[in-house]
Amino acid sequence: MTDSSETYKCGCGELELHHYDQDNAAFAEEWSPSLISNLGPTNAYGVIDFYRGVKPLNKSAEYVRISDDDTPESVIKLMNKYWKIFDSRVPDLCISVLADLDSKHLDGKQTASFQKGLVMAVQSNKTFLITHGLNAGIVPIVGKAVLMIENNLLRPHCIGISPWGYVRSHYNLVKSEYSDVKSHVEYGTSDVINPKEPISLNEDHTNFVLVDNGMRNRYNLSDVSKYRDEVESLIKLSSKKGGCGVPVLTIVYGGGFDVVESVAKRVESGMPIIICGSTGRAADILQRILHFKILNPSLHGFSEDQTTELRFSLEELITECGDDKMSKWTVEYGIKLLKNVKNSDGNIKCVNLNDEYGYRNLDEAIASTLVHNSTD
């Protein structure tokens, strides 16, 4: 019934007190992943009105809770038909920011350069953005960058594709079966981040796709990155193939093992990648891969010393996850992913946010990618 290391939690990560339990029927058998799913019409959708403390923020966002079994095509339909993201101005570019939840080690100079460069790029192009949507790491900086664009006609949609089970107070977003599609719910946002505890949604996003695979209180095991990869792959496909025909540019800022995995998939599919150098964790590992490629472009794979270095970095990345990690996340799997990145002919570049004109480096990298990239 329960996780052996945390006896107050179910195997899915949820506190027992939040589980439905009629005469203990829900706990009559040993927990297994197959017990998680209870599919039915979504019960969380509409418009979020954000507040902080007791003060309304006058900020709202459309949202929907979906199952990880729902097709990415349904998300594209949602964006088009119901959220009308492409109605007023068809975007030239989707900027997807891959990052982690670490707010403690953000560097002020780097985040300022990142924010300014992102604002410059968004003002120069018709864009929309996708993040993990939680109020942690670089994502609040992305949200503030969107708000810095004063012209509402130029301000892009900022979409959070977030794990339902890791959203703080997600149960407050559940509505009665008689609620209207456009009805509003109040949601209290917070900057509080505690280890192994859910995190608030970021109030500066315009839309949220909350993906539910049944896991609770565990970010990586929610496996939202896999679903997000599929949605963004569909966005870049031409409309003739069922997509949106919008190029997707991935920007990596920090990140965990899930980001390494996503980058490997995206490089293979031809998505351009910008690595924000020296921002930690996955970004630093990927930066080293690009350096190794420059040192010896003809080498297929890595030298012995390079492999030793990467093994150490991957072990650190995996150890940081604790028990919140996918079973396939091993050092050997990580080395395989990194080899695929190094050996690819994909469009990957690294920008330095630390120098005097770091913001310009990011803006120019985004502009260059837009010029040279085309959809499938």
mmCIF file of C-alpha atoms in Angstrom:
data_model
loop_
_atom_site.group_PDB
_atom_site.id
_atom_site.type_symbol
_atom_site.label_atom_id
_atom_site.label_comp_id
_atom_site.label_asym_id
_atom_site.label_seq_id
_atom_site.Cartn_x
_atom_site.Cartn_y
_atom_site.Cartn_z
ATOM 1 C CA MET A 1 0.000 0.000 0.000
ATOM 2 C CA THR A 2 2.653 2.484 0.964
ATOM 3 C CA ASP A 3 6.134 3.489 -0.011
ATOM 4 C CA SER A 4 8.485 1.641 2.347
ATOM 5 C CA SER A 5 10.650 4.718 2.942
ATOM 6 C CA GLU A 6 7.741 7.099 3.517
ATOM 7 C CA THR A 7 5.012 5.168 5.297
ATOM 8 C CA TYR A 8 2.597 8.104 5.322
ATOM 9 C CA LYS A 9 2.512 8.112 1.521
ATOM 10 C CA CYS A 10 0.936 5.825 -1.031
ATOM 11 C CA GLY A 11 3.198 4.288 -3.655
ATOM 12 C CA CYS A 12 2.058 6.976 -6.109
ATOM 13 C CA GLY A 13 3.524 9.609 -3.778
ATOM 14 C CA GLU A 14 0.206 10.960 -2.498
ATOM 15 C CA LEU A 15 -0.569 11.432 1.179
ATOM 16 C CA GLU A 16 -3.058 8.810 2.315
ATOM 17 C CA LEU A 17 -5.408 11.482 3.647
ATOM 18 C CA HIS A 18 -5.867 12.810 0.085
ATOM 19 C CA HIS A 19 -6.846 9.407 -1.285
ATOM 20 C CA TYR A 20 -10.424 8.339 -1.764
ATOM 21 C CA ASP A 21 -10.987 5.460 0.657
ATOM 22 C CA GLN A 22 -14.382 3.801 1.004
ATOM 23 C CA ASP A 23 -14.138 1.213 3.781
ATOM 24 C CA ASN A 24 -10.405 0.919 2.968
ATOM 25 C CA ALA A 25 -11.277 -0.610 -0.407
ATOM 26 C CA ALA A 26 -8.670 1.534 -2.122
ATOM 27 C CA PHE A 27 -5.927 -0.052 -0.018
ATOM 28 C CA ALA A 28 -7.072 -3.664 -0.174
ATOM 29 C CA GLU A 29 -4.207 -4.730 -2.396
ATOM 30 C CA GLU A 30 -0.535 -3.947 -2.693
ATOM 31 C CA TRP A 31 0.213 -0.790 -4.664
ATOM 32 C CA SER A 32 1.443 -1.027 -8.240
ATOM 33 C CA PRO A 33 1.603 1.492 -11.125
ATOM 34 C CA SER A 34 -1.349 -0.251 -12.792
ATOM 35 C CA LEU A 35 -3.593 0.964 -9.959
ATOM 36 C CA ILE A 36 -2.919 4.635 -10.661
ATOM 37 C CA SER A 37 -5.186 5.367 -13.601
ATOM 38 C CA ASN A 38 -8.855 6.172 -13.192
ATOM 39 C CA LEU A 39 -9.743 7.684 -16.533
ATOM 40 C CA GLY A 40 -12.757 9.911 -17.095
ATOM 41 C CA PRO A 41 -13.710 13.398 -18.285
ATOM 42 C CA THR A 42 -11.411 16.077 -16.924
ATOM 43 C CA ASN A 43 -12.593 17.778 -13.746
ATOM 44 C CA ALA A 44 -10.131 20.676 -13.763
ATOM 45 C CA TYR A 45 -10.410 23.316 -16.487
ATOM 46 C CA GLY A 46 -11.390 26.927 -17.060
ATOM 47 C CA VAL A 47 -9.674 30.107 -15.887
ATOM 48 C CA ILE A 48 -7.351 30.597 -12.915
ATOM 49 C CA ASP A 49 -7.475 33.926 -11.072
ATOM 50 C CA PHE A 50 -4.228 34.311 -9.146
ATOM 51 C CA TYR A 51 -3.854 35.844 -5.709
ATOM 52 C CA ARG A 52 -0.959 36.101 -3.268
ATOM 53 C CA GLY A 53 -1.673 36.153 0.451
ATOM 54 C CA VAL A 54 -5.043 37.905 0.532
ATOM 55 C CA LYS A 55 -4.329 40.203 -2.409
ATOM 56 C CA PRO A 56 -5.707 39.572 -5.912
ATOM 57 C CA LEU A 57 -2.971 39.896 -8.542
ATOM 58 C CA ASN A 58 -5.307 40.776 -11.425
ATOM 59 C CA LYS A 59 -3.665 38.016 -13.440
ATOM 60 C CA SER A 60 -5.471 35.096 -15.030
ATOM 61 C CA ALA A 61 -4.597 32.000 -17.029
ATOM 62 C CA GLU A 62 -6.622 29.388 -18.900
ATOM 63 C CA TYR A 63 -5.932 25.833 -17.820
ATOM 64 C CA VAL A 64 -6.882 22.215 -18.313
ATOM 65 C CA ARG A 65 -5.950 18.956 -16.614
ATOM 66 C CA ILE A 66 -5.320 16.109 -19.045
ATOM 67 C CA SER A 67 -4.192 12.505 -18.822
ATOM 68 C CA ASP A 68 -0.810 11.456 -20.135
ATOM 69 C CA ASP A 69 -2.869 9.057 -22.284
ATOM 70 C CA ASP A 70 -4.478 11.986 -24.104
ATOM 71 C CA THR A 71 -2.964 12.556 -27.520
ATOM 72 C CA PRO A 72 -0.676 15.522 -28.243
ATOM 73 C CA GLU A 73 -3.062 16.255 -31.125
ATOM 74 C CA SER A 74 -5.736 17.068 -28.543
ATOM 75 C CA VAL A 75 -3.435 19.688 -26.997
ATOM 76 C CA ILE A 76 -2.845 21.285 -30.403
ATOM 77 C CA LYS A 77 -6.612 21.355 -30.942
ATOM 78 C CA LEU A 78 -7.027 22.966 -27.528
ATOM 79 C CA MET A 79 -4.478 25.669 -28.378
ATOM 80 C CA ASN A 80 -6.102 26.366 -31.739
ATOM 81 C CA LYS A 81 -9.829 25.984 -31.213
ATOM 82 C CA TYR A 82 -10.404 26.871 -27.575
ATOM 83 C CA TRP A 83 -7.476 29.002 -26.447
ATOM 84 C CA LYS A 84 -7.154 30.593 -29.906
ATOM 85 C CA ILE A 85 -3.417 31.051 -29.477
ATOM 86 C CA PHE A 86 -2.884 31.350 -33.221
ATOM 87 C CA ASP A 87 -5.928 33.528 -33.970
ATOM 88 C CA SER A 88 -4.620 37.090 -33.886
ATOM 89 C CA ARG A 89 -1.089 36.474 -35.166
ATOM 90 C CA VAL A 90 0.414 33.208 -36.341
ATOM 91 C CA PRO A 91 3.751 32.854 -34.503
ATOM 92 C CA ASP A 92 7.060 32.683 -36.345
ATOM 93 C CA LEU A 93 8.686 30.769 -33.514
ATOM 94 C CA CYS A 94 8.013 28.715 -30.401
ATOM 95 C CA ILE A 95 10.692 29.169 -27.739
ATOM 96 C CA SER A 96 10.824 26.181 -25.403
ATOM 97 C CA VAL A 97 12.797 26.722 -22.194
ATOM 98 C CA LEU A 98 14.099 23.508 -20.601
ATOM 99 C CA ALA A 99 15.196 24.046 -17.008
ATOM 100 C CA ASP A 100 15.148 22.608 -13.499
ATOM 101 C CA LEU A 101 13.512 23.670 -10.244
ATOM 102 C CA ASP A 102 16.662 25.073 -8.611
ATOM 103 C CA SER A 103 16.201 28.688 -7.530
ATOM 104 C CA LYS A 104 19.011 28.787 -4.950
ATOM 105 C CA HIS A 105 21.928 28.781 -7.365
ATOM 106 C CA LEU A 106 20.673 31.248 -9.973
ATOM 107 C CA ASP A 107 23.321 33.836 -10.825
ATOM 108 C CA GLY A 108 22.019 37.406 -10.894
ATOM 109 C CA LYS A 109 24.150 38.526 -13.836
ATOM 110 C CA GLN A 110 23.219 35.488 -15.896
ATOM 111 C CA THR A 111 19.498 35.768 -15.199
ATOM 112 C CA ALA A 112 19.529 39.496 -16.041
ATOM 113 C CA SER A 113 21.265 38.792 -19.364
ATOM 114 C CA PHE A 114 18.888 35.917 -20.061
ATOM 115 C CA GLN A 115 15.818 38.020 -19.354
ATOM 116 C CA LYS A 116 16.990 40.995 -21.422
ATOM 117 C CA GLY A 117 18.019 38.804 -24.353
ATOM 118 C CA LEU A 118 14.697 36.971 -24.258
ATOM 119 C CA VAL A 119 12.743 40.243 -24.235
ATOM 120 C CA MET A 120 14.724 41.515 -27.236
ATOM 121 C CA ALA A 121 14.049 38.310 -29.168
ATOM 122 C CA VAL A 122 10.339 38.242 -28.361
ATOM 123 C CA GLN A 123 9.884 41.891 -29.320
ATOM 124 C CA SER A 124 11.558 41.270 -32.674
ATOM 125 C CA ASN A 125 9.571 38.163 -33.614
ATOM 126 C CA LYS A 126 6.095 36.724 -33.340
ATOM 127 C CA THR A 127 6.664 34.078 -30.698
ATOM 128 C CA PHE A 128 5.078 32.041 -27.981
ATOM 129 C CA LEU A 129 6.874 30.324 -25.117
ATOM 130 C CA ILE A 130 6.638 26.973 -23.343
ATOM 131 C CA THR A 131 8.104 26.184 -19.902
ATOM 132 C CA HIS A 132 7.458 23.737 -17.056
ATOM 133 C CA GLY A 133 5.157 26.412 -15.630
ATOM 134 C CA LEU A 134 6.179 26.104 -11.976
ATOM 135 C CA ASN A 135 7.313 28.999 -9.790
ATOM 136 C CA ALA A 136 10.906 27.791 -9.524
ATOM 137 C CA GLY A 137 14.244 28.048 -11.277
ATOM 138 C CA ILE A 138 14.513 30.280 -14.332
ATOM 139 C CA VAL A 139 10.790 30.002 -15.165
ATOM 140 C CA PRO A 140 9.667 33.043 -13.092
ATOM 141 C CA ILE A 141 12.337 35.031 -14.966
ATOM 142 C CA VAL A 142 10.720 33.931 -18.236
ATOM 143 C CA GLY A 143 7.332 35.053 -16.933
ATOM 144 C CA LYS A 144 8.670 38.469 -15.921
ATOM 145 C CA ALA A 145 10.300 38.838 -19.342
ATOM 146 C CA VAL A 146 6.885 38.430 -20.958
ATOM 147 C CA LEU A 147 5.429 41.138 -18.691
ATOM 148 C CA MET A 148 8.217 43.550 -19.677
ATOM 149 C CA ILE A 149 6.697 43.747 -23.162
ATOM 150 C CA GLU A 150 4.318 46.679 -22.714
ATOM 151 C CA ASN A 151 2.471 46.352 -26.030
ATOM 152 C CA ASN A 152 -0.272 43.783 -25.438
ATOM 153 C CA LEU A 153 -0.385 43.000 -29.151
ATOM 154 C CA LEU A 154 3.270 41.939 -29.042
ATOM 155 C CA ARG A 155 3.092 40.140 -25.705
ATOM 156 C CA PRO A 156 3.310 36.400 -26.385
ATOM 157 C CA HIS A 157 1.410 33.528 -24.872
ATOM 158 C CA CYS A 158 3.453 31.789 -22.203
ATOM 159 C CA ILE A 159 2.327 28.187 -21.762
ATOM 160 C CA GLY A 160 3.216 25.957 -18.845
ATOM 161 C CA ILE A 161 3.158 22.213 -19.526
ATOM 162 C CA SER A 162 3.242 21.100 -15.913
ATOM 163 C CA PRO A 163 2.923 17.881 -13.890
ATOM 164 C CA TRP A 164 -0.482 17.883 -12.192
ATOM 165 C CA GLY A 165 0.825 15.820 -9.295
ATOM 166 C CA TYR A 166 3.612 18.308 -8.527
ATOM 167 C CA VAL A 167 1.464 21.454 -8.623
ATOM 168 C CA ARG A 168 0.976 22.886 -5.156
ATOM 169 C CA SER A 169 -2.700 22.808 -4.065
ATOM 170 C CA HIS A 170 -3.761 21.259 -7.363
ATOM 171 C CA TYR A 171 -6.909 19.972 -5.650
ATOM 172 C CA ASN A 172 -8.102 23.599 -5.501
ATOM 173 C CA LEU A 173 -8.283 23.551 -9.297
ATOM 174 C CA VAL A 174 -10.802 20.682 -9.359
ATOM 175 C CA LYS A 175 -14.342 21.849 -10.142
ATOM 176 C CA SER A 176 -17.850 20.480 -9.885
ATOM 177 C CA GLU A 177 -19.225 18.564 -12.841
ATOM 178 C CA TYR A 178 -21.645 21.413 -13.537
ATOM 179 C CA SER A 179 -19.018 24.129 -13.960
ATOM 180 C CA ASP A 180 -18.922 26.125 -17.170
ATOM 181 C CA VAL A 181 -15.874 25.774 -19.433
ATOM 182 C CA LYS A 182 -14.983 29.428 -18.854
ATOM 183 C CA SER A 183 -15.761 29.514 -15.131
ATOM 184 C CA HIS A 184 -13.075 30.888 -12.824
ATOM 185 C CA VAL A 185 -11.242 29.401 -9.846
ATOM 186 C CA GLU A 186 -9.048 31.272 -7.380
ATOM 187 C CA TYR A 187 -5.509 30.025 -6.874
ATOM 188 C CA GLY A 188 -2.965 31.238 -4.352
ATOM 189 C CA THR A 189 0.528 31.477 -5.790
ATOM 190 C CA SER A 190 3.662 31.273 -3.664
ATOM 191 C CA ASP A 191 7.454 31.532 -3.894
ATOM 192 C CA VAL A 192 7.936 28.896 -1.190
ATOM 193 C CA ILE A 193 10.004 25.908 -2.320
ATOM 194 C CA ASN A 194 10.520 22.975 0.031
ATOM 195 C CA PRO A 195 12.449 19.815 -0.861
ATOM 196 C CA LYS A 196 10.247 17.005 -2.216
ATOM 197 C CA GLU A 197 7.118 19.166 -1.999
ATOM 198 C CA PRO A 198 4.885 20.455 -4.811
ATOM 199 C CA ILE A 199 5.485 23.940 -6.188
ATOM 200 C CA SER A 200 3.067 26.725 -7.049
ATOM 201 C CA LEU A 201 2.131 27.583 -10.615
ATOM 202 C CA ASN A 202 3.748 30.756 -11.934
ATOM 203 C CA GLU A 203 1.275 33.629 -12.151
ATOM 204 C CA ASP A 204 2.867 35.227 -15.225
ATOM 205 C CA HIS A 205 1.879 32.415 -17.588
ATOM 206 C CA THR A 206 -1.185 32.728 -19.803
ATOM 207 C CA ASN A 207 -2.075 29.041 -20.192
ATOM 208 C CA PHE A 208 -1.442 25.730 -18.435
ATOM 209 C CA VAL A 209 -1.612 22.150 -19.651
ATOM 210 C CA LEU A 210 -1.526 20.080 -16.453
ATOM 211 C CA VAL A 211 -0.486 16.529 -17.328
ATOM 212 C CA ASP A 212 -1.577 13.770 -14.936
ATOM 213 C CA ASN A 213 0.038 10.321 -15.049
ATOM 214 C CA GLY A 214 -1.181 9.397 -11.569
ATOM 215 C CA MET A 215 2.032 10.172 -9.677
ATOM 216 C CA ARG A 216 1.965 12.697 -6.841
ATOM 217 C CA ASN A 217 4.604 14.835 -5.103
ATOM 218 C CA ARG A 218 7.362 13.643 -7.449
ATOM 219 C CA TYR A 219 8.476 15.841 -10.312
ATOM 220 C CA ASN A 220 10.582 13.437 -12.386
ATOM 221 C CA LEU A 221 8.307 10.421 -11.935
ATOM 222 C CA SER A 222 5.433 12.492 -13.318
ATOM 223 C CA ASP A 223 7.296 12.086 -16.632
ATOM 224 C CA VAL A 224 5.817 15.312 -18.000
ATOM 225 C CA SER A 225 8.929 15.966 -20.106
ATOM 226 C CA LYS A 226 8.089 13.018 -22.372
ATOM 227 C CA TYR A 227 4.616 14.402 -23.047
ATOM 228 C CA ARG A 228 5.994 17.883 -23.596
ATOM 229 C CA ASP A 229 8.522 16.537 -26.114
ATOM 230 C CA GLU A 230 5.672 14.977 -28.084
ATOM 231 C CA VAL A 231 3.585 18.168 -28.068
ATOM 232 C CA GLU A 232 6.487 20.326 -29.214
ATOM 233 C CA SER A 233 7.443 17.843 -31.940
ATOM 234 C CA LEU A 234 3.901 18.201 -33.238
ATOM 235 C CA ILE A 235 4.036 22.002 -33.081
ATOM 236 C CA LYS A 236 6.991 22.033 -35.492
ATOM 237 C CA LEU A 237 5.329 19.737 -38.021
ATOM 238 C CA SER A 238 3.650 21.366 -41.001
ATOM 239 C CA SER A 239 -0.121 21.766 -40.906
ATOM 240 C CA LYS A 240 -0.370 19.214 -43.726
ATOM 241 C CA LYS A 241 1.071 16.640 -41.313
ATOM 242 C CA GLY A 242 -1.270 17.623 -38.484
ATOM 243 C CA GLY A 243 1.019 20.119 -36.776
ATOM 244 C CA CYS A 244 1.181 23.892 -36.500
ATOM 245 C CA GLY A 245 4.046 24.627 -38.873
ATOM 246 C CA VAL A 246 5.828 26.704 -36.223
ATOM 247 C CA PRO A 247 9.592 26.184 -35.717
ATOM 248 C CA VAL A 248 10.521 25.194 -32.158
ATOM 249 C CA LEU A 249 13.738 26.490 -30.612
ATOM 250 C CA THR A 250 14.894 24.875 -27.375
ATOM 251 C CA ILE A 251 16.843 26.922 -24.822
ATOM 252 C CA VAL A 252 18.562 24.957 -22.044
ATOM 253 C CA TYR A 253 19.172 26.686 -18.712
ATOM 254 C CA GLY A 254 20.515 24.330 -16.049
ATOM 255 C CA GLY A 255 18.331 21.241 -15.961
ATOM 256 C CA GLY A 256 18.384 17.678 -14.678
ATOM 257 C CA PHE A 257 18.620 14.259 -16.314
ATOM 258 C CA ASP A 258 15.206 14.817 -17.924
ATOM 259 C CA VAL A 259 16.702 17.745 -19.839
ATOM 260 C CA VAL A 260 19.617 15.633 -21.096
ATOM 261 C CA GLU A 261 17.084 13.079 -22.316
ATOM 262 C CA SER A 262 14.893 15.721 -23.981
ATOM 263 C CA VAL A 263 17.824 17.386 -25.732
ATOM 264 C CA ALA A 264 18.965 14.049 -27.188
ATOM 265 C CA LYS A 265 15.474 13.445 -28.591
ATOM 266 C CA ARG A 266 15.167 16.968 -29.960
ATOM 267 C CA VAL A 267 18.570 16.911 -31.649
ATOM 268 C CA GLU A 268 17.611 13.653 -33.337
ATOM 269 C CA SER A 269 14.397 15.227 -34.655
ATOM 270 C CA GLY A 270 16.259 18.256 -36.012
ATOM 271 C CA MET A 271 15.222 20.863 -33.441
ATOM 272 C CA PRO A 272 17.760 23.667 -32.927
ATOM 273 C CA ILE A 273 19.184 23.938 -29.410
ATOM 274 C CA ILE A 274 20.749 26.866 -27.548
ATOM 275 C CA ILE A 275 22.709 25.989 -24.404
ATOM 276 C CA CYS A 276 23.083 28.741 -21.815
ATOM 277 C CA GLY A 277 26.661 28.036 -20.798
ATOM 278 C CA SER A 278 27.773 27.824 -17.158
ATOM 279 C CA THR A 279 24.202 27.741 -15.822
ATOM 280 C CA GLY A 280 24.774 24.417 -14.094
ATOM 281 C CA ARG A 281 23.904 20.738 -14.228
ATOM 282 C CA ALA A 282 22.591 19.536 -17.627
ATOM 283 C CA ALA A 283 23.580 22.757 -19.393
ATOM 284 C CA ASP A 284 27.181 22.413 -18.210
ATOM 285 C CA ILE A 285 27.354 18.773 -19.305
ATOM 286 C CA LEU A 286 26.011 19.654 -22.757
ATOM 287 C CA GLN A 287 28.434 22.576 -22.952
ATOM 288 C CA ARG A 288 31.291 20.118 -22.379
ATOM 289 C CA ILE A 289 29.954 17.881 -25.150
ATOM 290 C CA LEU A 290 30.148 20.771 -27.608
ATOM 291 C CA HIS A 291 33.684 21.500 -26.411
ATOM 292 C CA PHE A 292 34.698 17.866 -26.957
ATOM 293 C CA LYS A 293 33.247 18.011 -30.453
ATOM 294 C CA ILE A 294 35.318 21.088 -31.307
ATOM 295 C CA LEU A 295 38.479 19.462 -29.923
ATOM 296 C CA ASN A 296 38.121 16.365 -32.083
ATOM 297 C CA PRO A 297 35.195 16.489 -34.528
ATOM 298 C CA SER A 298 36.186 13.199 -36.168
ATOM 299 C CA LEU A 299 36.100 11.211 -32.906
ATOM 300 C CA HIS A 300 32.976 9.054 -32.709
ATOM 301 C CA GLY A 301 32.093 9.089 -29.023
ATOM 302 C CA PHE A 302 34.449 10.143 -26.247
ATOM 303 C CA SER A 303 38.018 9.584 -25.148
ATOM 304 C CA GLU A 304 38.697 7.660 -21.947
ATOM 305 C CA ASP A 305 39.298 10.839 -19.940
ATOM 306 C CA GLN A 306 36.171 12.463 -21.355
ATOM 307 C CA THR A 307 34.095 9.401 -20.502
ATOM 308 C CA THR A 308 35.398 9.435 -16.924
ATOM 309 C CA GLU A 309 34.481 13.107 -16.556
ATOM 310 C CA LEU A 310 30.992 12.588 -17.986
ATOM 311 C CA ARG A 311 30.355 9.560 -15.793
ATOM 312 C CA PHE A 312 31.125 11.619 -12.708
ATOM 313 C CA SER A 313 28.808 14.441 -13.844
ATOM 314 C CA LEU A 314 25.977 12.044 -14.686
ATOM 315 C CA GLU A 315 26.310 10.259 -11.340
ATOM 316 C CA GLU A 316 25.918 13.613 -9.590
ATOM 317 C CA LEU A 317 22.861 14.427 -11.704
ATOM 318 C CA ILE A 318 21.225 11.088 -10.891
ATOM 319 C CA THR A 319 22.128 11.200 -7.186
ATOM 320 C CA GLU A 320 20.480 14.613 -6.839
ATOM 321 C CA CYS A 321 17.163 13.043 -7.884
ATOM 322 C CA GLY A 322 17.036 10.777 -4.822
ATOM 323 C CA ASP A 323 14.118 8.377 -5.211
ATOM 324 C CA ASP A 324 12.422 10.716 -7.703
ATOM 325 C CA LYS A 325 13.919 9.303 -10.881
ATOM 326 C CA MET A 326 12.969 7.074 -13.761
ATOM 327 C CA SER A 327 14.349 3.533 -13.518
ATOM 328 C CA LYS A 328 16.062 3.871 -16.905
ATOM 329 C CA TRP A 329 18.135 6.853 -15.738
ATOM 330 C CA THR A 330 21.555 5.272 -15.411
ATOM 331 C CA VAL A 331 25.071 6.468 -16.164
ATOM 332 C CA GLU A 332 25.287 4.099 -19.148
ATOM 333 C CA TYR A 333 22.027 5.443 -20.560
ATOM 334 C CA GLY A 334 23.278 8.996 -20.041
ATOM 335 C CA ILE A 335 26.536 8.267 -21.889
ATOM 336 C CA LYS A 336 24.516 6.844 -24.779
ATOM 337 C CA LEU A 337 22.355 9.983 -24.930
ATOM 338 C CA LEU A 338 25.397 12.260 -24.850
ATOM 339 C CA LYS A 339 27.097 10.270 -27.617
ATOM 340 C CA ASN A 340 24.009 10.762 -29.767
ATOM 341 C CA VAL A 341 24.148 14.509 -29.126
ATOM 342 C CA LYS A 342 27.866 14.724 -29.936
ATOM 343 C CA ASN A 343 27.617 12.620 -33.089
ATOM 344 C CA SER A 344 24.574 14.427 -34.460
ATOM 345 C CA ASP A 345 24.644 17.029 -37.202
ATOM 346 C CA GLY A 346 22.043 19.059 -35.341
ATOM 347 C CA ASN A 347 22.038 22.802 -34.887
ATOM 348 C CA ILE A 348 23.397 23.179 -31.346
ATOM 349 C CA LYS A 349 25.155 26.260 -30.055
ATOM 350 C CA CYS A 350 26.263 27.580 -26.690
ATOM 351 C CA VAL A 351 25.910 31.197 -25.551
ATOM 352 C CA ASN A 352 27.844 32.980 -22.820
ATOM 353 C CA LEU A 353 25.587 35.022 -20.547
ATOM 354 C CA ASN A 354 28.447 36.148 -18.319
ATOM 355 C CA ASP A 355 30.179 38.631 -20.572
ATOM 356 C CA GLU A 356 29.249 42.303 -20.885
ATOM 357 C CA TYR A 357 26.912 41.712 -23.805
ATOM 358 C CA GLY A 358 25.542 38.327 -22.764
ATOM 359 C CA TYR A 359 21.982 39.399 -23.534
ATOM 360 C CA ARG A 360 23.017 40.242 -27.091
ATOM 361 C CA ASN A 361 24.593 36.803 -27.463
ATOM 362 C CA LEU A 362 21.241 35.185 -26.675
ATOM 363 C CA ASP A 363 19.214 37.519 -28.882
ATOM 364 C CA GLU A 364 21.543 36.991 -31.850
ATOM 365 C CA ALA A 365 21.546 33.218 -31.364
ATOM 366 C CA ILE A 366 17.740 33.165 -31.410
ATOM 367 C CA ALA A 367 17.595 35.420 -34.486
ATOM 368 C CA SER A 368 20.162 33.282 -36.303
ATOM 369 C CA THR A 369 18.211 30.135 -35.547
ATOM 370 C CA LEU A 370 14.986 31.659 -36.852
ATOM 371 C CA VAL A 371 16.656 32.674 -40.118
ATOM 372 C CA HIS A 372 18.182 29.262 -40.785
ATOM 373 C CA ASN A 373 15.440 27.006 -39.449
ATOM 374 C CA SER A 374 12.497 25.694 -41.425
ATOM 375 C CA THR A 375 9.602 23.444 -40.473
ATOM 376 C CA ASP A 376 9.153 19.892 -41.677
#
